[in-house]
PDB file of N, CA and C in Angstrom:
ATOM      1  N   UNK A   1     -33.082  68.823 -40.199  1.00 42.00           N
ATOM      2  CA  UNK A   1     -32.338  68.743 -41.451  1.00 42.00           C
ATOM      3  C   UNK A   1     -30.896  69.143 -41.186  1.00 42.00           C
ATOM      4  N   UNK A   2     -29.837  68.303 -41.890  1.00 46.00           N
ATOM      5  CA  UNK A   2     -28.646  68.632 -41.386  1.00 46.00           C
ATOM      6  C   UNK A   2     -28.018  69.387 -42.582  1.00 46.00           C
ATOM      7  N   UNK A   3     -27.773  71.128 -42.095  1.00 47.00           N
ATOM      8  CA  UNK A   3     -27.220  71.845 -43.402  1.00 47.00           C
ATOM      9  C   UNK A   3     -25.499  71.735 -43.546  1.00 47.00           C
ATOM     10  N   UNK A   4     -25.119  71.584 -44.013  1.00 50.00           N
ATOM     11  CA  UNK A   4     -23.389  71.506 -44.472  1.00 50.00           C
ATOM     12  C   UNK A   4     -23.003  72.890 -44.975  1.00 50.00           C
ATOM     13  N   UNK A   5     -21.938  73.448 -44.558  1.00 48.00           N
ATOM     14  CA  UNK A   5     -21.696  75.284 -44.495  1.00 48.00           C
ATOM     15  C   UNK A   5     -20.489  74.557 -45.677  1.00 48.00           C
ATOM     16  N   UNK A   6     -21.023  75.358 -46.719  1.00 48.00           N
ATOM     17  CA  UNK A   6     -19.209  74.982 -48.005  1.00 48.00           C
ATOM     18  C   UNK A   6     -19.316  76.674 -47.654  1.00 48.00           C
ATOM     19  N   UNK A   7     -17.729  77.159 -47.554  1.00 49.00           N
ATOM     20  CA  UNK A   7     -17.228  78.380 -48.034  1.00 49.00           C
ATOM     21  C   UNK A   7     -17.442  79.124 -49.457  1.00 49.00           C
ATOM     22  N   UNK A   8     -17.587  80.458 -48.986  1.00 49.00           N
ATOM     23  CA  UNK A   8     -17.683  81.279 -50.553  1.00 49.00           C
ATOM     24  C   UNK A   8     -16.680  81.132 -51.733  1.00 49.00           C
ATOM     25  N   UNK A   9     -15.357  80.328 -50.830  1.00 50.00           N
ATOM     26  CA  UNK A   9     -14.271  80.225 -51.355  1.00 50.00           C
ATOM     27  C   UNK A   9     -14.284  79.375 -52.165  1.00 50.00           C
ATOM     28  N   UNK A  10     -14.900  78.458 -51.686  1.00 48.00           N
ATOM     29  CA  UNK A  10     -14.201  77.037 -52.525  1.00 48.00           C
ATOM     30  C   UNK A  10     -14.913  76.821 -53.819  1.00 48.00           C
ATOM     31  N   UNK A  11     -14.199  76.323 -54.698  1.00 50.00           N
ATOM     32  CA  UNK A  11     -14.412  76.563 -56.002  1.00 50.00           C
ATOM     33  C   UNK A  11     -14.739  75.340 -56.533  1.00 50.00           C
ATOM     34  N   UNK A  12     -15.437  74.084 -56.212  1.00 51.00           N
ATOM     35  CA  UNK A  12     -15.388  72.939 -56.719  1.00 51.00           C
ATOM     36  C   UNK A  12     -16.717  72.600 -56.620  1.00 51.00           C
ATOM     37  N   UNK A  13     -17.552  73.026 -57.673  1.00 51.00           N
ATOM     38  CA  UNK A  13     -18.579  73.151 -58.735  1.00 51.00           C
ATOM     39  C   UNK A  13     -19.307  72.238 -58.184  1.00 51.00           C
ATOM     40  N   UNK A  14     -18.304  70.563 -58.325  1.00 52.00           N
ATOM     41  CA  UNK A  14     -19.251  69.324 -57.923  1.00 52.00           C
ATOM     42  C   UNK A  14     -20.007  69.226 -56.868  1.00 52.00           C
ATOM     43  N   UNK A  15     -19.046  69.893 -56.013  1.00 51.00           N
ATOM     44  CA  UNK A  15     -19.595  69.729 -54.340  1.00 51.00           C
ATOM     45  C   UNK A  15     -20.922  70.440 -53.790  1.00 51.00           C
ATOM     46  N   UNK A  16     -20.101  71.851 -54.795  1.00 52.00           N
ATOM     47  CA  UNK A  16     -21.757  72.752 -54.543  1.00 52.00           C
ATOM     48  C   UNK A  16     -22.859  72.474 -54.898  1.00 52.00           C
ATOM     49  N   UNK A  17     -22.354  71.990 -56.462  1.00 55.00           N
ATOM     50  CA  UNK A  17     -24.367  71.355 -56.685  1.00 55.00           C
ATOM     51  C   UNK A  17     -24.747  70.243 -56.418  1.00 55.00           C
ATOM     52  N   UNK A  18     -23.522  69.399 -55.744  1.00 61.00           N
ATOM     53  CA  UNK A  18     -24.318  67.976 -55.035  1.00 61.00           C
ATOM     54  C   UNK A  18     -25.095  68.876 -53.906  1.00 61.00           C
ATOM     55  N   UNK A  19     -24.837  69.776 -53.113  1.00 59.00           N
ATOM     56  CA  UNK A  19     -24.788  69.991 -51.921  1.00 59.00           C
ATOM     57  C   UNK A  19     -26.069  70.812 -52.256  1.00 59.00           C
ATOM     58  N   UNK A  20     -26.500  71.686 -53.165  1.00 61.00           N
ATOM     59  CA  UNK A  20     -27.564  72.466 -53.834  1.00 61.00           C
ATOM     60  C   UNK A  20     -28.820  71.181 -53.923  1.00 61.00           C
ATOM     61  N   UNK A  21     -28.824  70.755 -54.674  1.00 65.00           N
ATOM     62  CA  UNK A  21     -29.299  69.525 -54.760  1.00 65.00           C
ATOM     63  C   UNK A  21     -30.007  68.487 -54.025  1.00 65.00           C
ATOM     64  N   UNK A  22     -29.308  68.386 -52.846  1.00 66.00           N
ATOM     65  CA  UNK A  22     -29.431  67.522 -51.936  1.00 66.00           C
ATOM     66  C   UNK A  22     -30.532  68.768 -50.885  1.00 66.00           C
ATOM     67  N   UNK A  23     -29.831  70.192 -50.809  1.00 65.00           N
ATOM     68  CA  UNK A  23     -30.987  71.006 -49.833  1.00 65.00           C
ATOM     69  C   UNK A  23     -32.200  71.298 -50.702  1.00 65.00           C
ATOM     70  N   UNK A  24     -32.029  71.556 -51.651  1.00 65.00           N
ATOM     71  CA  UNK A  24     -33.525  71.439 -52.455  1.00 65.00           C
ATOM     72  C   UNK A  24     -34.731  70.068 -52.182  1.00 65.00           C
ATOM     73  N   UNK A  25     -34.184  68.983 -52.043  1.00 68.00           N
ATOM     74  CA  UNK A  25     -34.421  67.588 -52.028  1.00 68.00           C
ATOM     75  C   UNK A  25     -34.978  67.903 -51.069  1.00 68.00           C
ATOM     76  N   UNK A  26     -33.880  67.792 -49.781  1.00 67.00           N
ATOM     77  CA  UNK A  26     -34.520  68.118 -48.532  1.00 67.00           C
ATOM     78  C   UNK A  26     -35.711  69.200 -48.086  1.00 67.00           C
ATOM     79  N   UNK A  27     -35.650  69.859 -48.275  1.00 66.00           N
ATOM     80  CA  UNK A  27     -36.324  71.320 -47.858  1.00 66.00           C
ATOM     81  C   UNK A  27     -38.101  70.988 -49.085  1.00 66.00           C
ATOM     82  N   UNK A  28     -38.152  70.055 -49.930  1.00 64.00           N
ATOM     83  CA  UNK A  28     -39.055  69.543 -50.824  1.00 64.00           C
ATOM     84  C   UNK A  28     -39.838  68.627 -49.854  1.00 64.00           C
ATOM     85  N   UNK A  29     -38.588  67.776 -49.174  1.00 64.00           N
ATOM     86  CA  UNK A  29     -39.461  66.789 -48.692  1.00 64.00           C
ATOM     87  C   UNK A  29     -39.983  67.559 -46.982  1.00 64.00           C
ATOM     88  N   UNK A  30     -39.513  68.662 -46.152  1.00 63.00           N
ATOM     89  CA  UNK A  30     -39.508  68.849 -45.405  1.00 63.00           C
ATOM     90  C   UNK A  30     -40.936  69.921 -45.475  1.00 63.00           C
ATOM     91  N   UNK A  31     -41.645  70.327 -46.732  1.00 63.00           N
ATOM     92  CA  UNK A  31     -42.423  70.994 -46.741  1.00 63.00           C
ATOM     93  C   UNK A  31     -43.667  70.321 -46.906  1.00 63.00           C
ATOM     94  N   UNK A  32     -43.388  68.875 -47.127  1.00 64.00           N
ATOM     95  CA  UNK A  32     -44.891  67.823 -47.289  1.00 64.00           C
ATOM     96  C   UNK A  32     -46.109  67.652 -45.660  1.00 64.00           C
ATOM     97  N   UNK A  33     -45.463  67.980 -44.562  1.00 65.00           N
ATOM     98  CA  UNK A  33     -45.613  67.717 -43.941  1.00 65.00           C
ATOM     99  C   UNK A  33     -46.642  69.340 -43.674  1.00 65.00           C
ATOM    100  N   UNK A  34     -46.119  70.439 -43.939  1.00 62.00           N
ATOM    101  CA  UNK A  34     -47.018  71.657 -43.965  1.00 62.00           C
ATOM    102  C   UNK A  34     -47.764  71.584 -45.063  1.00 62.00           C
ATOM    103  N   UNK A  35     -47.874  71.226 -46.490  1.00 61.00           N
ATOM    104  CA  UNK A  35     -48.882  71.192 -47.136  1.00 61.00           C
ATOM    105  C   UNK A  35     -50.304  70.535 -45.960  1.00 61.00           C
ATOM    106  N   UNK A  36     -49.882  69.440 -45.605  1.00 65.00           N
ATOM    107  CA  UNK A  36     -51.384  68.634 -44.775  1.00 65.00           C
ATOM    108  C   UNK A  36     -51.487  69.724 -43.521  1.00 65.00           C
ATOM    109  N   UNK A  37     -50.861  70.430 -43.233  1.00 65.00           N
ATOM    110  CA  UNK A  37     -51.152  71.119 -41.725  1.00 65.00           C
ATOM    111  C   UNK A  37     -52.286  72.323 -42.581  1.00 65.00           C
ATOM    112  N   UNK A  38     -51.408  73.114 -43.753  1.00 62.00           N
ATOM    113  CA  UNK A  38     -52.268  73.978 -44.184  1.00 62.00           C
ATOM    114  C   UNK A  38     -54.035  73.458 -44.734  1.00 62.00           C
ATOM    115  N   UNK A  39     -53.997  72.368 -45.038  1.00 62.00           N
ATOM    116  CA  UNK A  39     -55.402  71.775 -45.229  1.00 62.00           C
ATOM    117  C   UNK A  39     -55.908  71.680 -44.150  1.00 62.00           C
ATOM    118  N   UNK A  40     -55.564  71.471 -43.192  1.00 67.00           N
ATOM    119  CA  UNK A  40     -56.305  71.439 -41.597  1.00 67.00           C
ATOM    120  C   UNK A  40     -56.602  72.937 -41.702  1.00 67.00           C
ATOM    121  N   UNK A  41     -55.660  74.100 -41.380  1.00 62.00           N
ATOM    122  CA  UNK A  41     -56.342  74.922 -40.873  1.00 62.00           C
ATOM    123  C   UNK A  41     -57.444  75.669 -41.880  1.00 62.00           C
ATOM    124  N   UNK A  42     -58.667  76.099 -40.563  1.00 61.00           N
ATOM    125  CA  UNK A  42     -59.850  76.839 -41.621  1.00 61.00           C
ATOM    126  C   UNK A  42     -60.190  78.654 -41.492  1.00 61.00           C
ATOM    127  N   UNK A  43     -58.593  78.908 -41.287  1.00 70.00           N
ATOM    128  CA  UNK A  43     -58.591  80.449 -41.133  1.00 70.00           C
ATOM    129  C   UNK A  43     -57.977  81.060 -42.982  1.00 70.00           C
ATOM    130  N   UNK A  44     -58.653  81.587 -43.434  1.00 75.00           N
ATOM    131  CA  UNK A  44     -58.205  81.475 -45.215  1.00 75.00           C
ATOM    132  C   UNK A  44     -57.283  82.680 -45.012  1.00 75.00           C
ATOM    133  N   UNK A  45     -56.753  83.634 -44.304  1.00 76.00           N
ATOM    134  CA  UNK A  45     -55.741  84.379 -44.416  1.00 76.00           C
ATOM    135  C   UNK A  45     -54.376  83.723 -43.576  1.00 76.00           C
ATOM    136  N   UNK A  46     -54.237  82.323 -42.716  1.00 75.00           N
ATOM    137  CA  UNK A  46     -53.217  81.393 -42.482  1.00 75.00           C
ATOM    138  C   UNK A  46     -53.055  81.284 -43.708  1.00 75.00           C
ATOM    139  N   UNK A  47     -53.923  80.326 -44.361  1.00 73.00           N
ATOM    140  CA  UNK A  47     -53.714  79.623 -45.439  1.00 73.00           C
ATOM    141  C   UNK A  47     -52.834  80.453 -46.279  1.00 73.00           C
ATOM    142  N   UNK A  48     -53.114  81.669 -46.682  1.00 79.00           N
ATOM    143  CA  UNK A  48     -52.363  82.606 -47.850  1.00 79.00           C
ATOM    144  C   UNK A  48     -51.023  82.580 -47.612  1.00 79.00           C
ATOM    145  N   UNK A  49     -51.490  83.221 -46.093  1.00 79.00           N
ATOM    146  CA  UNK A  49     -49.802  83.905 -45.467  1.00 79.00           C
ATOM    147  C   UNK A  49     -48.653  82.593 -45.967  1.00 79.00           C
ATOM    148  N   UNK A  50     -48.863  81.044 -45.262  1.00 77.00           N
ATOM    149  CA  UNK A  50     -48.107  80.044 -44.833  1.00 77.00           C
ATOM    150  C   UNK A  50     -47.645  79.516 -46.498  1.00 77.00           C
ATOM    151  N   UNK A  51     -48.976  79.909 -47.979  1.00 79.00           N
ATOM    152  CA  UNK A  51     -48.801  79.232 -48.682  1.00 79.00           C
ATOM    153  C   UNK A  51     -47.423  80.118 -49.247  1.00 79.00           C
ATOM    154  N   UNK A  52     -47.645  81.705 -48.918  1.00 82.00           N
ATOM    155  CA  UNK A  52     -46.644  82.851 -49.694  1.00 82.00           C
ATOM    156  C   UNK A  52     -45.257  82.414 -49.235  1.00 82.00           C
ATOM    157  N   UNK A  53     -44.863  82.100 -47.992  1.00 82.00           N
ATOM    158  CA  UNK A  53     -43.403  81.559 -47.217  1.00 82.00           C
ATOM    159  C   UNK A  53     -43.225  80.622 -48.474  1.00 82.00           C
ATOM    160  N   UNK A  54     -44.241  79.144 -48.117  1.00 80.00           N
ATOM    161  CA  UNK A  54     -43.659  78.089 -49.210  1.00 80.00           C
ATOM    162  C   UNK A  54     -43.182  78.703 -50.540  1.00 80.00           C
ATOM    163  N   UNK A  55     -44.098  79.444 -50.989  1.00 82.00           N
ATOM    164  CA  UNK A  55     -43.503  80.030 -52.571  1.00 82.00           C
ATOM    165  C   UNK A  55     -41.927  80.715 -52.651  1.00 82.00           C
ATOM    166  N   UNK A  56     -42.240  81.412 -51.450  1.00 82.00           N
ATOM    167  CA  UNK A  56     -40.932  82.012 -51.449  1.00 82.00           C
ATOM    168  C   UNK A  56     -39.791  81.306 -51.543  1.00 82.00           C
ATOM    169  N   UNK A  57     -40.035  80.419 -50.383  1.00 81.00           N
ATOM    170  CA  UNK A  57     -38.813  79.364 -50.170  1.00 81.00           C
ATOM    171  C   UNK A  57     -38.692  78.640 -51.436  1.00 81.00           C
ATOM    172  N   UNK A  58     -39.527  77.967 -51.727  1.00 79.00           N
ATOM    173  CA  UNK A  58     -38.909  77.454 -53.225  1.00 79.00           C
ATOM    174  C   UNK A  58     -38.153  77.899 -54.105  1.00 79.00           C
ATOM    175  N   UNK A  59     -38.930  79.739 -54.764  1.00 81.00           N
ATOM    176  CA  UNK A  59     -38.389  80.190 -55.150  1.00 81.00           C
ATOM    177  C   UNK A  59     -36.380  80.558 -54.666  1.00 81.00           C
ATOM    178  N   UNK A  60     -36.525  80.501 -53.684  1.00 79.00           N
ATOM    179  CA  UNK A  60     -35.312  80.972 -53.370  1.00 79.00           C
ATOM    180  C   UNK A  60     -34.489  79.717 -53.566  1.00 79.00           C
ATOM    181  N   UNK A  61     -34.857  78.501 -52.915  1.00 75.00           N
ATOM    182  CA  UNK A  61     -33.795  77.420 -53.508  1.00 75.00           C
ATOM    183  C   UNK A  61     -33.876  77.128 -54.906  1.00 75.00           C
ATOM    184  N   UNK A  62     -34.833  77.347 -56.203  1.00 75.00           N
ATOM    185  CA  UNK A  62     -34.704  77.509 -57.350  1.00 75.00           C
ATOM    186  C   UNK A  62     -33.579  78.602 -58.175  1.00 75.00           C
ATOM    187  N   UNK A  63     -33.783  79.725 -57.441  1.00 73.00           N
ATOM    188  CA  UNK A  63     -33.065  80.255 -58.072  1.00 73.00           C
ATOM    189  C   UNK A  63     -31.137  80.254 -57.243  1.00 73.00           C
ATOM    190  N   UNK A  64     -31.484  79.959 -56.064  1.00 72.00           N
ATOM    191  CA  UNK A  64     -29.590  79.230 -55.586  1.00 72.00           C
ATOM    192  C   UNK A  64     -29.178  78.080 -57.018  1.00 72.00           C
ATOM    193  N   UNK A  65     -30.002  77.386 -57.502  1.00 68.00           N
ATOM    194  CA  UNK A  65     -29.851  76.217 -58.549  1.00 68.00           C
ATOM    195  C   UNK A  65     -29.814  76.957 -60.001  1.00 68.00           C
ATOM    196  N   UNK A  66     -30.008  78.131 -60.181  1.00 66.00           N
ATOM    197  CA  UNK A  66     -29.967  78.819 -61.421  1.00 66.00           C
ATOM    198  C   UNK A  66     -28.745  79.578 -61.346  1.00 66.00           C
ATOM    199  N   UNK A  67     -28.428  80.570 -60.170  1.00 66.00           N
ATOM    200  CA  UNK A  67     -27.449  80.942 -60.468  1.00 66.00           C
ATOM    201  C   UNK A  67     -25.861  80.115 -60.351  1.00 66.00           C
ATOM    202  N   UNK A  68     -26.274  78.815 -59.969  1.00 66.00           N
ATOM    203  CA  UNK A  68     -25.361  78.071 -59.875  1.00 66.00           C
ATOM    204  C   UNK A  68     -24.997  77.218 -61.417  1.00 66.00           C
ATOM    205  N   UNK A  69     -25.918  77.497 -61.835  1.00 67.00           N
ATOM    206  CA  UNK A  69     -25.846  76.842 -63.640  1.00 67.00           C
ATOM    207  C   UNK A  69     -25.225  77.920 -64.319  1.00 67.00           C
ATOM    208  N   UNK A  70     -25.589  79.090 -63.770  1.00 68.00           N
ATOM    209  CA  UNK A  70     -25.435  80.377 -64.996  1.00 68.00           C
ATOM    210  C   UNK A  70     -24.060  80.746 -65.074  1.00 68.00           C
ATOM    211  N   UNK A  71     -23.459  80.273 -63.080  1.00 68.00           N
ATOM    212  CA  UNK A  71     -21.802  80.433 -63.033  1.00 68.00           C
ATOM    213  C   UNK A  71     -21.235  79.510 -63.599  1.00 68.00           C
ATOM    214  N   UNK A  72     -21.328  78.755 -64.423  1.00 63.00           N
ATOM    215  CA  UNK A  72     -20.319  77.140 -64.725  1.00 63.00           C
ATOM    216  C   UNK A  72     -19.778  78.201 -65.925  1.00 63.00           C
TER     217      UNK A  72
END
């Protein structure tokens, strides 16, 4: 996945939430591929551990997309 570094500086709203947007997208489609791995494996404390990361991670690009609404 190719990440694009915008500065803390720059102030142009559009760019950030195209750019928000587009890693959410990505990082959505980049996790389809571990949903089917976690159905393979038959150890049920993998399963938890690998499903808690995904949650996390979502959560965390959800809320990069909230506090980016809450600053406008």
């Amino acid at each position: 996945m190719f990440v694009r570094w915008i500065p803390l500086g720059n102030r142009d709203s559009t760019t950030q939430v195209s750019f928000q947007k587009d890693f959410i997208e990505k990082s959505q489609h980049c996790l389809k591929p571990t949903y089917r791995l976690i159905a393979r494996l038959t150890n049920d404390k993998t399963k938890q551990l690998i499903a808690l990361i995904i949650t996390r991670l979502r959560t965390m690009a959800t809320a990069i997309h909230v506090v980016d609404e809450a600053t406008r």
